[in-house]
Amino acid sequence: MTRKIPKSITRSKSITKVSCALVAIFGLSLSPHLLSDTLDEIFVISAQLNEQARQSQAKIDDISDQTRSLFNDYKTVLREIEGLRVYNAQLSRQIRGQEEQMAQISDSIDRVTATQRQITPLMLRMIDGLEQFVSLDLPFLPEERAARIERLRDMMDQANVAVSEKLSQVLNAYQIENEYGRTMEAYSGTVELNGEERVADLFRFGRVVLAFQSPDGDVTGMWNRDTQQWEEIDDSYATAVRNGIRMARKQLSVDLLNLPLVIDEKGAAQ
């Protein structure tokens, strides 16, 4: 690889040649003493010129290094700018997506607010309907069922309970009432028979039969839907009612029961 000779060095060589030529010319006419002085001056000047050339070359090299460093910094900045441009474009797309989601959420909130305004009266009507249904149903677990309805009414007045939770509780109460129609149950309670309150074991078979039997087994009766009161029934049903109570309490395996039914004029069990 051919190395380019700096101009300062070329210039120094030229000056040296000129100095040598002058020495050759003047050396013929000058005395040895004068010639020696002249050569010393020429060499001093040549050395100064060479030093200046070296300093200039050093400055050029330094400027070149600075320029190269600045150019590398410039390319680095360009890459960072390009990366930021891509990143900003991605952020812009994300912001647009979030704005769309915010608009959808805001619209959903508006719809939920409208739904809440409509669902609250619906829940109140459902509670009223449940209370009416219980009052017309067989009178089993009266305190428990009345307390459940009362809790629902109290809950509806509580602002710290979410509408979704209120609806869940109302639907759960309906579910409990629905389960009563598919199960049998026995529990201790009281019945009013012929104007006298008696302690008895009560037996509910779905919503078909609600019967009772005294603890000693001497009195057996059932609820009459037509008269809306407790009535004593024939002793022939005593064993069936007693077995039903034991089945409900899991003291006896489930089996067929011969229970009394009240049939209305259309032939339907009441």
PDB file of C-alpha atoms in Angstrom:
ATOM      1  CA  MET A   1       0.000   0.000   0.000  1.00  0.00           C
ATOM      2  CA  THR A   2       1.442   3.310  -1.080  1.00  0.00           C
ATOM      3  CA  ARG A   3       1.690   5.815   1.760  1.00  0.00           C
ATOM      4  CA  LYS A   4       0.955   9.383   0.954  1.00  0.00           C
ATOM      5  CA  ILE A   5       3.821  11.642   1.982  1.00  0.00           C
ATOM      6  CA  PRO A   6       2.588  14.689   3.903  1.00  0.00           C
ATOM      7  CA  LYS A   7       3.081  18.010   2.181  1.00  0.00           C
ATOM      8  CA  SER A   8       5.072  19.315   5.153  1.00  0.00           C
ATOM      9  CA  ILE A   9       7.710  16.592   4.694  1.00  0.00           C
ATOM     10  CA  THR A  10       7.839  17.175   0.933  1.00  0.00           C
ATOM     11  CA  ARG A  11       8.197  20.849   1.584  1.00  0.00           C
ATOM     12  CA  SER A  12      11.021  20.165   4.083  1.00  0.00           C
ATOM     13  CA  LYS A  13      12.874  18.069   1.556  1.00  0.00           C
ATOM     14  CA  SER A  14      12.504  20.779  -1.058  1.00  0.00           C
ATOM     15  CA  ILE A  15      13.853  23.368   1.343  1.00  0.00           C
ATOM     16  CA  THR A  16      16.726  21.051   2.159  1.00  0.00           C
ATOM     17  CA  LYS A  17      17.535  20.696  -1.534  1.00  0.00           C
ATOM     18  CA  VAL A  18      17.372  24.455  -1.962  1.00  0.00           C
ATOM     19  CA  SER A  19      19.616  24.826   1.060  1.00  0.00           C
ATOM     20  CA  CYS A  20      22.101  22.399  -0.395  1.00  0.00           C
ATOM     21  CA  ALA A  21      22.019  24.212  -3.708  1.00  0.00           C
ATOM     22  CA  LEU A  22      22.620  27.526  -2.023  1.00  0.00           C
ATOM     23  CA  VAL A  23      25.428  26.012  -0.072  1.00  0.00           C
ATOM     24  CA  ALA A  24      26.966  24.717  -3.275  1.00  0.00           C
ATOM     25  CA  ILE A  25      26.634  28.080  -4.986  1.00  0.00           C
ATOM     26  CA  PHE A  26      27.705  30.265  -2.151  1.00  0.00           C
ATOM     27  CA  GLY A  27      30.297  27.832  -1.015  1.00  0.00           C
ATOM     28  CA  LEU A  28      32.365  28.665  -4.013  1.00  0.00           C
ATOM     29  CA  SER A  29      32.399  32.363  -3.226  1.00  0.00           C
ATOM     30  CA  LEU A  30      32.210  32.453   0.588  1.00  0.00           C
ATOM     31  CA  SER A  31      35.000  31.916   2.989  1.00  0.00           C
ATOM     32  CA  PRO A  32      34.880  28.748   5.111  1.00  0.00           C
ATOM     33  CA  HIS A  33      33.855  30.728   8.210  1.00  0.00           C
ATOM     34  CA  LEU A  34      30.954  32.443   6.524  1.00  0.00           C
ATOM     35  CA  LEU A  35      29.902  29.259   4.853  1.00  0.00           C
ATOM     36  CA  SER A  36      29.690  27.478   8.198  1.00  0.00           C
ATOM     37  CA  ASP A  37      27.463  30.182   9.689  1.00  0.00           C
ATOM     38  CA  THR A  38      25.177  30.149   6.695  1.00  0.00           C
ATOM     39  CA  LEU A  39      24.754  26.371   6.887  1.00  0.00           C
ATOM     40  CA  ASP A  40      23.883  26.557  10.570  1.00  0.00           C
ATOM     41  CA  GLU A  41      21.133  29.072   9.886  1.00  0.00           C
ATOM     42  CA  ILE A  42      19.780  26.963   7.061  1.00  0.00           C
ATOM     43  CA  PHE A  43      19.667  23.852   9.270  1.00  0.00           C
ATOM     44  CA  VAL A  44      17.942  25.786  12.071  1.00  0.00           C
ATOM     45  CA  ILE A  45      15.286  27.054   9.663  1.00  0.00           C
ATOM     46  CA  SER A  46      14.885  23.575   8.237  1.00  0.00           C
ATOM     47  CA  ALA A  47      14.431  22.123  11.713  1.00  0.00           C
ATOM     48  CA  GLN A  48      11.815  24.775  12.572  1.00  0.00           C
ATOM     49  CA  LEU A  49       9.957  24.036   9.371  1.00  0.00           C
ATOM     50  CA  ASN A  50      10.015  20.318  10.112  1.00  0.00           C
ATOM     51  CA  GLU A  51       8.696  20.916  13.663  1.00  0.00           C
ATOM     52  CA  GLN A  52       5.892  23.094  12.335  1.00  0.00           C
ATOM     53  CA  ALA A  53       5.030  20.419   9.794  1.00  0.00           C
ATOM     54  CA  ARG A  54       4.952  17.760  12.551  1.00  0.00           C
ATOM     55  CA  GLN A  55       2.710  19.913  14.745  1.00  0.00           C
ATOM     56  CA  SER A  56       0.381  20.575  11.814  1.00  0.00           C
ATOM     57  CA  GLN A  57       0.176  16.857  11.021  1.00  0.00           C
ATOM     58  CA  ALA A  58      -0.577  16.121  14.674  1.00  0.00           C
ATOM     59  CA  LYS A  59      -3.419  18.663  14.581  1.00  0.00           C
ATOM     60  CA  ILE A  60      -4.723  17.079  11.368  1.00  0.00           C
ATOM     61  CA  ASP A  61      -4.641  13.607  12.931  1.00  0.00           C
ATOM     62  CA  ASP A  62      -6.414  14.901  16.038  1.00  0.00           C
ATOM     63  CA  ILE A  63      -9.117  16.602  13.956  1.00  0.00           C
ATOM     64  CA  SER A  64      -9.497  13.419  11.925  1.00  0.00           C
ATOM     65  CA  ASP A  65      -9.989  11.350  15.081  1.00  0.00           C
ATOM     66  CA  GLN A  66     -12.526  13.839  16.409  1.00  0.00           C
ATOM     67  CA  THR A  67     -14.366  13.822  13.083  1.00  0.00           C
ATOM     68  CA  ARG A  68     -14.473  10.003  13.050  1.00  0.00           C
ATOM     69  CA  SER A  69     -15.741   9.932  16.646  1.00  0.00           C
ATOM     70  CA  LEU A  70     -18.435  12.523  15.879  1.00  0.00           C
ATOM     71  CA  PHE A  71     -19.481  10.572  12.785  1.00  0.00           C
ATOM     72  CA  ASN A  72     -19.844   7.379  14.851  1.00  0.00           C
ATOM     73  CA  ASP A  73     -21.875   9.288  17.439  1.00  0.00           C
ATOM     74  CA  TYR A  74     -24.018  10.646  14.612  1.00  0.00           C
ATOM     75  CA  LYS A  75     -24.733   7.133  13.297  1.00  0.00           C
ATOM     76  CA  THR A  76     -25.554   5.969  16.842  1.00  0.00           C
ATOM     77  CA  VAL A  77     -28.004   8.844  17.280  1.00  0.00           C
ATOM     78  CA  LEU A  78     -29.607   8.005  13.922  1.00  0.00           C
ATOM     79  CA  ARG A  79     -30.150   4.407  15.044  1.00  0.00           C
ATOM     80  CA  GLU A  80     -31.660   5.613  18.328  1.00  0.00           C
ATOM     81  CA  ILE A  81     -33.953   7.991  16.444  1.00  0.00           C
ATOM     82  CA  GLU A  82     -35.117   5.174  14.194  1.00  0.00           C
ATOM     83  CA  GLY A  83     -35.752   2.949  17.205  1.00  0.00           C
ATOM     84  CA  LEU A  84     -37.701   5.724  18.919  1.00  0.00           C
ATOM     85  CA  ARG A  85     -39.723   6.281  15.751  1.00  0.00           C
ATOM     86  CA  VAL A  86     -40.727   2.610  15.663  1.00  0.00           C
ATOM     87  CA  TYR A  87     -41.433   2.623  19.422  1.00  0.00           C
ATOM     88  CA  ASN A  88     -43.580   5.771  19.145  1.00  0.00           C
ATOM     89  CA  ALA A  89     -45.534   4.239  16.287  1.00  0.00           C
ATOM     90  CA  GLN A  90     -46.212   1.158  18.418  1.00  0.00           C
ATOM     91  CA  LEU A  91     -47.258   3.316  21.368  1.00  0.00           C
ATOM     92  CA  SER A  92     -49.593   5.283  19.109  1.00  0.00           C
ATOM     93  CA  ARG A  93     -51.316   2.055  18.056  1.00  0.00           C
ATOM     94  CA  GLN A  94     -51.590   0.943  21.666  1.00  0.00           C
ATOM     95  CA  ILE A  95     -53.035   4.308  22.707  1.00  0.00           C
ATOM     96  CA  ARG A  96     -55.630   4.101  19.924  1.00  0.00           C
ATOM     97  CA  GLY A  97     -56.543   0.591  21.085  1.00  0.00           C
ATOM     98  CA  GLN A  98     -56.835   1.758  24.703  1.00  0.00           C
ATOM     99  CA  GLU A  99     -58.976   4.699  23.667  1.00  0.00           C
ATOM    100  CA  GLU A 100     -61.304   2.311  21.837  1.00  0.00           C
ATOM    101  CA  GLN A 101     -61.451   0.073  24.917  1.00  0.00           C
ATOM    102  CA  MET A 102     -62.177   3.076  27.122  1.00  0.00           C
ATOM    103  CA  ALA A 103     -65.012   4.065  24.804  1.00  0.00           C
ATOM    104  CA  GLN A 104     -66.411   0.520  24.960  1.00  0.00           C
ATOM    105  CA  ILE A 105     -66.085   0.411  28.756  1.00  0.00           C
ATOM    106  CA  SER A 106     -67.782   3.789  29.063  1.00  0.00           C
ATOM    107  CA  ASP A 107     -70.620   2.564  26.864  1.00  0.00           C
ATOM    108  CA  SER A 108     -70.859  -0.628  28.943  1.00  0.00           C
ATOM    109  CA  ILE A 109     -70.993   1.415  32.150  1.00  0.00           C
ATOM    110  CA  ASP A 110     -73.824   3.471  30.704  1.00  0.00           C
ATOM    111  CA  ARG A 111     -75.697   0.298  29.801  1.00  0.00           C
ATOM    112  CA  VAL A 112     -75.020  -1.203  33.242  1.00  0.00           C
ATOM    113  CA  THR A 113     -76.335   1.947  34.897  1.00  0.00           C
ATOM    114  CA  ALA A 114     -79.495   1.730  32.805  1.00  0.00           C
ATOM    115  CA  THR A 115     -79.798  -1.968  33.627  1.00  0.00           C
ATOM    116  CA  GLN A 116     -79.389  -1.282  37.340  1.00  0.00           C
ATOM    117  CA  ARG A 117     -82.217   1.235  37.188  1.00  0.00           C
ATOM    118  CA  GLN A 118     -84.406  -1.435  35.631  1.00  0.00           C
ATOM    119  CA  ILE A 119     -83.285  -4.452  37.649  1.00  0.00           C
ATOM    120  CA  THR A 120     -83.809  -2.940  41.090  1.00  0.00           C
ATOM    121  CA  PRO A 121     -87.604  -2.631  40.666  1.00  0.00           C
ATOM    122  CA  LEU A 122     -87.575  -6.140  39.196  1.00  0.00           C
ATOM    123  CA  MET A 123     -85.863  -7.537  42.299  1.00  0.00           C
ATOM    124  CA  LEU A 124     -88.373  -5.785  44.548  1.00  0.00           C
ATOM    125  CA  ARG A 125     -91.215  -7.360  42.583  1.00  0.00           C
ATOM    126  CA  MET A 126     -89.479 -10.743  42.836  1.00  0.00           C
ATOM    127  CA  ILE A 127     -89.277 -10.423  46.625  1.00  0.00           C
ATOM    128  CA  ASP A 128     -92.937  -9.440  46.797  1.00  0.00           C
ATOM    129  CA  GLY A 129     -93.820 -12.426  44.618  1.00  0.00           C
ATOM    130  CA  LEU A 130     -91.737 -14.743  46.785  1.00  0.00           C
ATOM    131  CA  GLU A 131     -93.449 -13.493  49.928  1.00  0.00           C
ATOM    132  CA  GLN A 132     -96.861 -14.018  48.386  1.00  0.00           C
ATOM    133  CA  PHE A 133     -95.887 -17.492  47.234  1.00  0.00           C
ATOM    134  CA  VAL A 134     -94.719 -18.480  50.718  1.00  0.00           C
ATOM    135  CA  SER A 135     -97.934 -17.188  52.269  1.00  0.00           C
ATOM    136  CA  LEU A 136     -99.988 -19.391  49.901  1.00  0.00           C
ATOM    137  CA  ASP A 137     -97.708 -22.418  50.218  1.00  0.00           C
ATOM    138  CA  LEU A 138     -97.724 -25.185  52.813  1.00  0.00           C
ATOM    139  CA  PRO A 139     -96.793 -23.657  56.185  1.00  0.00           C
ATOM    140  CA  PHE A 140     -93.503 -25.516  56.686  1.00  0.00           C
ATOM    141  CA  LEU A 141     -90.491 -23.764  58.247  1.00  0.00           C
ATOM    142  CA  PRO A 142     -92.489 -20.521  58.574  1.00  0.00           C
ATOM    143  CA  GLU A 143     -89.950 -18.649  60.702  1.00  0.00           C
ATOM    144  CA  GLU A 144     -86.994 -19.606  58.525  1.00  0.00           C
ATOM    145  CA  ARG A 145     -88.680 -18.655  55.260  1.00  0.00           C
ATOM    146  CA  ALA A 146     -90.056 -15.394  56.646  1.00  0.00           C
ATOM    147  CA  ALA A 147     -86.617 -14.460  57.998  1.00  0.00           C
ATOM    148  CA  ARG A 148     -85.062 -15.124  54.573  1.00  0.00           C
ATOM    149  CA  ILE A 149     -87.490 -12.734  52.908  1.00  0.00           C
ATOM    150  CA  GLU A 150     -86.907 -10.124  55.586  1.00  0.00           C
ATOM    151  CA  ARG A 151     -83.139 -10.335  55.022  1.00  0.00           C
ATOM    152  CA  LEU A 152     -83.689  -9.761  51.327  1.00  0.00           C
ATOM    153  CA  ARG A 153     -85.718  -6.633  52.012  1.00  0.00           C
ATOM    154  CA  ASP A 154     -83.049  -5.290  54.385  1.00  0.00           C
ATOM    155  CA  MET A 155     -80.343  -6.024  51.829  1.00  0.00           C
ATOM    156  CA  MET A 156     -82.162  -4.030  49.139  1.00  0.00           C
ATOM    157  CA  ASP A 157     -81.833  -0.901  51.321  1.00  0.00           C
ATOM    158  CA  GLN A 158     -78.064  -1.315  51.799  1.00  0.00           C
ATOM    159  CA  ALA A 159     -76.036   0.926  49.483  1.00  0.00           C
ATOM    160  CA  ASN A 160     -72.775  -0.929  50.147  1.00  0.00           C
ATOM    161  CA  VAL A 161     -74.084  -4.142  48.544  1.00  0.00           C
ATOM    162  CA  ALA A 162     -73.535  -4.424  44.800  1.00  0.00           C
ATOM    163  CA  VAL A 163     -76.549  -4.894  42.548  1.00  0.00           C
ATOM    164  CA  SER A 164     -75.055  -8.157  41.282  1.00  0.00           C
ATOM    165  CA  GLU A 165     -74.853  -9.496  44.842  1.00  0.00           C
ATOM    166  CA  LYS A 166     -78.429  -8.449  45.540  1.00  0.00           C
ATOM    167  CA  LEU A 167     -79.647 -10.249  42.444  1.00  0.00           C
ATOM    168  CA  SER A 168     -77.607 -13.320  43.386  1.00  0.00           C
ATOM    169  CA  GLN A 169     -79.211 -13.446  46.840  1.00  0.00           C
ATOM    170  CA  VAL A 170     -82.722 -13.061  45.418  1.00  0.00           C
ATOM    171  CA  LEU A 171     -82.133 -15.841  42.872  1.00  0.00           C
ATOM    172  CA  ASN A 172     -80.654 -18.034  45.615  1.00  0.00           C
ATOM    173  CA  ALA A 173     -83.826 -17.600  47.678  1.00  0.00           C
ATOM    174  CA  TYR A 174     -85.873 -18.698  44.664  1.00  0.00           C
ATOM    175  CA  GLN A 175     -83.561 -21.692  44.238  1.00  0.00           C
ATOM    176  CA  ILE A 176     -84.069 -22.726  47.854  1.00  0.00           C
ATOM    177  CA  GLU A 177     -87.836 -22.549  47.452  1.00  0.00           C
ATOM    178  CA  ASN A 178     -87.572 -24.566  44.262  1.00  0.00           C
ATOM    179  CA  GLU A 179     -85.570 -27.286  46.051  1.00  0.00           C
ATOM    180  CA  TYR A 180     -88.343 -27.674  48.619  1.00  0.00           C
ATOM    181  CA  GLY A 181     -90.547 -29.128  45.884  1.00  0.00           C
ATOM    182  CA  ARG A 182     -88.047 -31.935  45.156  1.00  0.00           C
ATOM    183  CA  THR A 183     -87.051 -33.022  48.656  1.00  0.00           C
ATOM    184  CA  MET A 184     -88.509 -34.436  51.829  1.00  0.00           C
ATOM    185  CA  GLU A 185     -87.761 -33.110  55.268  1.00  0.00           C
ATOM    186  CA  ALA A 186     -88.513 -33.765  58.936  1.00  0.00           C
ATOM    187  CA  TYR A 187     -88.133 -31.300  61.778  1.00  0.00           C
ATOM    188  CA  SER A 188     -89.568 -30.547  65.207  1.00  0.00           C
ATOM    189  CA  GLY A 189     -92.087 -27.760  65.613  1.00  0.00           C
ATOM    190  CA  THR A 190     -95.540 -26.890  66.840  1.00  0.00           C
ATOM    191  CA  VAL A 191     -98.982 -27.213  65.284  1.00  0.00           C
ATOM    192  CA  GLU A 192    -102.318 -25.745  66.299  1.00  0.00           C
ATOM    193  CA  LEU A 193    -104.907 -28.523  66.439  1.00  0.00           C
ATOM    194  CA  ASN A 194    -108.463 -27.750  67.488  1.00  0.00           C
ATOM    195  CA  GLY A 195    -107.369 -24.476  69.029  1.00  0.00           C
ATOM    196  CA  GLU A 196    -104.589 -26.124  71.033  1.00  0.00           C
ATOM    197  CA  GLU A 197    -100.884 -25.766  70.248  1.00  0.00           C
ATOM    198  CA  ARG A 198     -99.033 -29.043  70.241  1.00  0.00           C
ATOM    199  CA  VAL A 199     -95.380 -30.031  69.954  1.00  0.00           C
ATOM    200  CA  ALA A 200     -94.958 -32.421  67.060  1.00  0.00           C
ATOM    201  CA  ASP A 201     -92.584 -33.916  64.496  1.00  0.00           C
ATOM    202  CA  LEU A 202     -93.434 -32.490  61.090  1.00  0.00           C
ATOM    203  CA  PHE A 203     -92.884 -34.307  57.808  1.00  0.00           C
ATOM    204  CA  ARG A 204     -92.821 -32.567  54.419  1.00  0.00           C
ATOM    205  CA  PHE A 205     -92.875 -34.593  51.217  1.00  0.00           C
ATOM    206  CA  GLY A 206     -92.101 -32.095  48.475  1.00  0.00           C
ATOM    207  CA  ARG A 207     -95.031 -29.742  48.289  1.00  0.00           C
ATOM    208  CA  VAL A 208     -97.511 -32.606  48.132  1.00  0.00           C
ATOM    209  CA  VAL A 209     -97.922 -33.522  51.787  1.00  0.00           C
ATOM    210  CA  LEU A 210     -97.223 -31.735  55.044  1.00  0.00           C
ATOM    211  CA  ALA A 211     -98.036 -34.058  57.942  1.00  0.00           C
ATOM    212  CA  PHE A 212     -97.289 -34.202  61.642  1.00  0.00           C
ATOM    213  CA  GLN A 213     -97.187 -36.735  64.426  1.00  0.00           C
ATOM    214  CA  SER A 214     -97.002 -36.258  68.154  1.00  0.00           C
ATOM    215  CA  PRO A 215     -93.785 -37.470  69.828  1.00  0.00           C
ATOM    216  CA  ASP A 216     -95.637 -40.401  71.418  1.00  0.00           C
ATOM    217  CA  GLY A 217     -97.218 -41.335  68.068  1.00  0.00           C
ATOM    218  CA  ASP A 218    -100.781 -41.114  69.404  1.00  0.00           C
ATOM    219  CA  VAL A 219    -101.878 -38.215  67.152  1.00  0.00           C
ATOM    220  CA  THR A 220    -101.233 -37.987  63.408  1.00  0.00           C
ATOM    221  CA  GLY A 221    -102.452 -35.201  61.170  1.00  0.00           C
ATOM    222  CA  MET A 222    -101.815 -33.099  58.070  1.00  0.00           C
ATOM    223  CA  TRP A 223    -102.306 -29.621  56.681  1.00  0.00           C
ATOM    224  CA  ASN A 224    -105.536 -29.146  54.750  1.00  0.00           C
ATOM    225  CA  ARG A 225    -105.118 -26.613  51.922  1.00  0.00           C
ATOM    226  CA  ASP A 226    -108.844 -26.075  51.614  1.00  0.00           C
ATOM    227  CA  THR A 227    -109.495 -25.231  55.250  1.00  0.00           C
ATOM    228  CA  GLN A 228    -105.993 -23.758  55.783  1.00  0.00           C
ATOM    229  CA  GLN A 229    -105.607 -25.558  59.103  1.00  0.00           C
ATOM    230  CA  TRP A 230    -104.178 -28.672  60.729  1.00  0.00           C
ATOM    231  CA  GLU A 231    -106.478 -31.683  60.860  1.00  0.00           C
ATOM    232  CA  GLU A 232    -106.162 -35.077  62.509  1.00  0.00           C
ATOM    233  CA  ILE A 233    -106.224 -38.005  60.090  1.00  0.00           C
ATOM    234  CA  ASP A 234    -107.019 -41.689  60.327  1.00  0.00           C
ATOM    235  CA  ASP A 235    -104.652 -43.851  62.390  1.00  0.00           C
ATOM    236  CA  SER A 236    -104.081 -46.013  59.293  1.00  0.00           C
ATOM    237  CA  TYR A 237    -101.629 -43.376  58.070  1.00  0.00           C
ATOM    238  CA  ALA A 238     -99.707 -43.211  61.343  1.00  0.00           C
ATOM    239  CA  THR A 239     -97.122 -45.803  60.309  1.00  0.00           C
ATOM    240  CA  ALA A 240     -96.566 -44.170  56.911  1.00  0.00           C
ATOM    241  CA  VAL A 241     -96.028 -40.748  58.473  1.00  0.00           C
ATOM    242  CA  ARG A 242     -93.725 -42.204  61.118  1.00  0.00           C
ATOM    243  CA  ASN A 243     -91.697 -44.020  58.444  1.00  0.00           C
ATOM    244  CA  GLY A 244     -91.560 -40.841  56.362  1.00  0.00           C
ATOM    245  CA  ILE A 245     -90.133 -38.927  59.336  1.00  0.00           C
ATOM    246  CA  ARG A 246     -87.485 -41.597  59.832  1.00  0.00           C
ATOM    247  CA  MET A 247     -86.604 -41.627  56.116  1.00  0.00           C
ATOM    248  CA  ALA A 248     -86.183 -37.854  56.074  1.00  0.00           C
ATOM    249  CA  ARG A 249     -83.882 -38.118  59.080  1.00  0.00           C
ATOM    250  CA  LYS A 250     -81.954 -40.939  57.339  1.00  0.00           C
ATOM    251  CA  GLN A 251     -82.919 -43.380  60.065  1.00  0.00           C
ATOM    252  CA  LEU A 252     -84.685 -45.634  57.574  1.00  0.00           C
ATOM    253  CA  SER A 253     -84.061 -46.596  53.962  1.00  0.00           C
ATOM    254  CA  VAL A 254     -86.210 -44.777  51.433  1.00  0.00           C
ATOM    255  CA  ASP A 255     -89.259 -46.804  50.435  1.00  0.00           C
ATOM    256  CA  LEU A 256     -92.807 -46.326  49.173  1.00  0.00           C
ATOM    257  CA  LEU A 257     -95.156 -44.428  51.455  1.00  0.00           C
ATOM    258  CA  ASN A 258     -98.915 -44.537  51.607  1.00  0.00           C
ATOM    259  CA  LEU A 259     -99.637 -40.880  52.403  1.00  0.00           C
ATOM    260  CA  PRO A 260    -102.971 -39.076  52.428  1.00  0.00           C
ATOM    261  CA  LEU A 261    -103.718 -36.573  49.668  1.00  0.00           C
ATOM    262  CA  VAL A 262    -106.398 -33.903  49.417  1.00  0.00           C
ATOM    263  CA  ILE A 263    -107.874 -33.942  45.895  1.00  0.00           C
ATOM    264  CA  ASP A 264    -109.678 -30.900  44.533  1.00  0.00           C
ATOM    265  CA  GLU A 265    -112.729 -30.958  42.292  1.00  0.00           C
ATOM    266  CA  LYS A 266    -110.551 -31.203  39.144  1.00  0.00           C
ATOM    267  CA  GLY A 267    -108.747 -34.271  40.451  1.00  0.00           C
ATOM    268  CA  ALA A 268    -105.496 -32.556  41.277  1.00  0.00           C
ATOM    269  CA  ALA A 269    -103.600 -33.052  44.510  1.00  0.00           C
ATOM    270  CA  GLN A 270    -103.527 -29.991  46.701  1.00  0.00           C
TER     271      GLN A 270
END
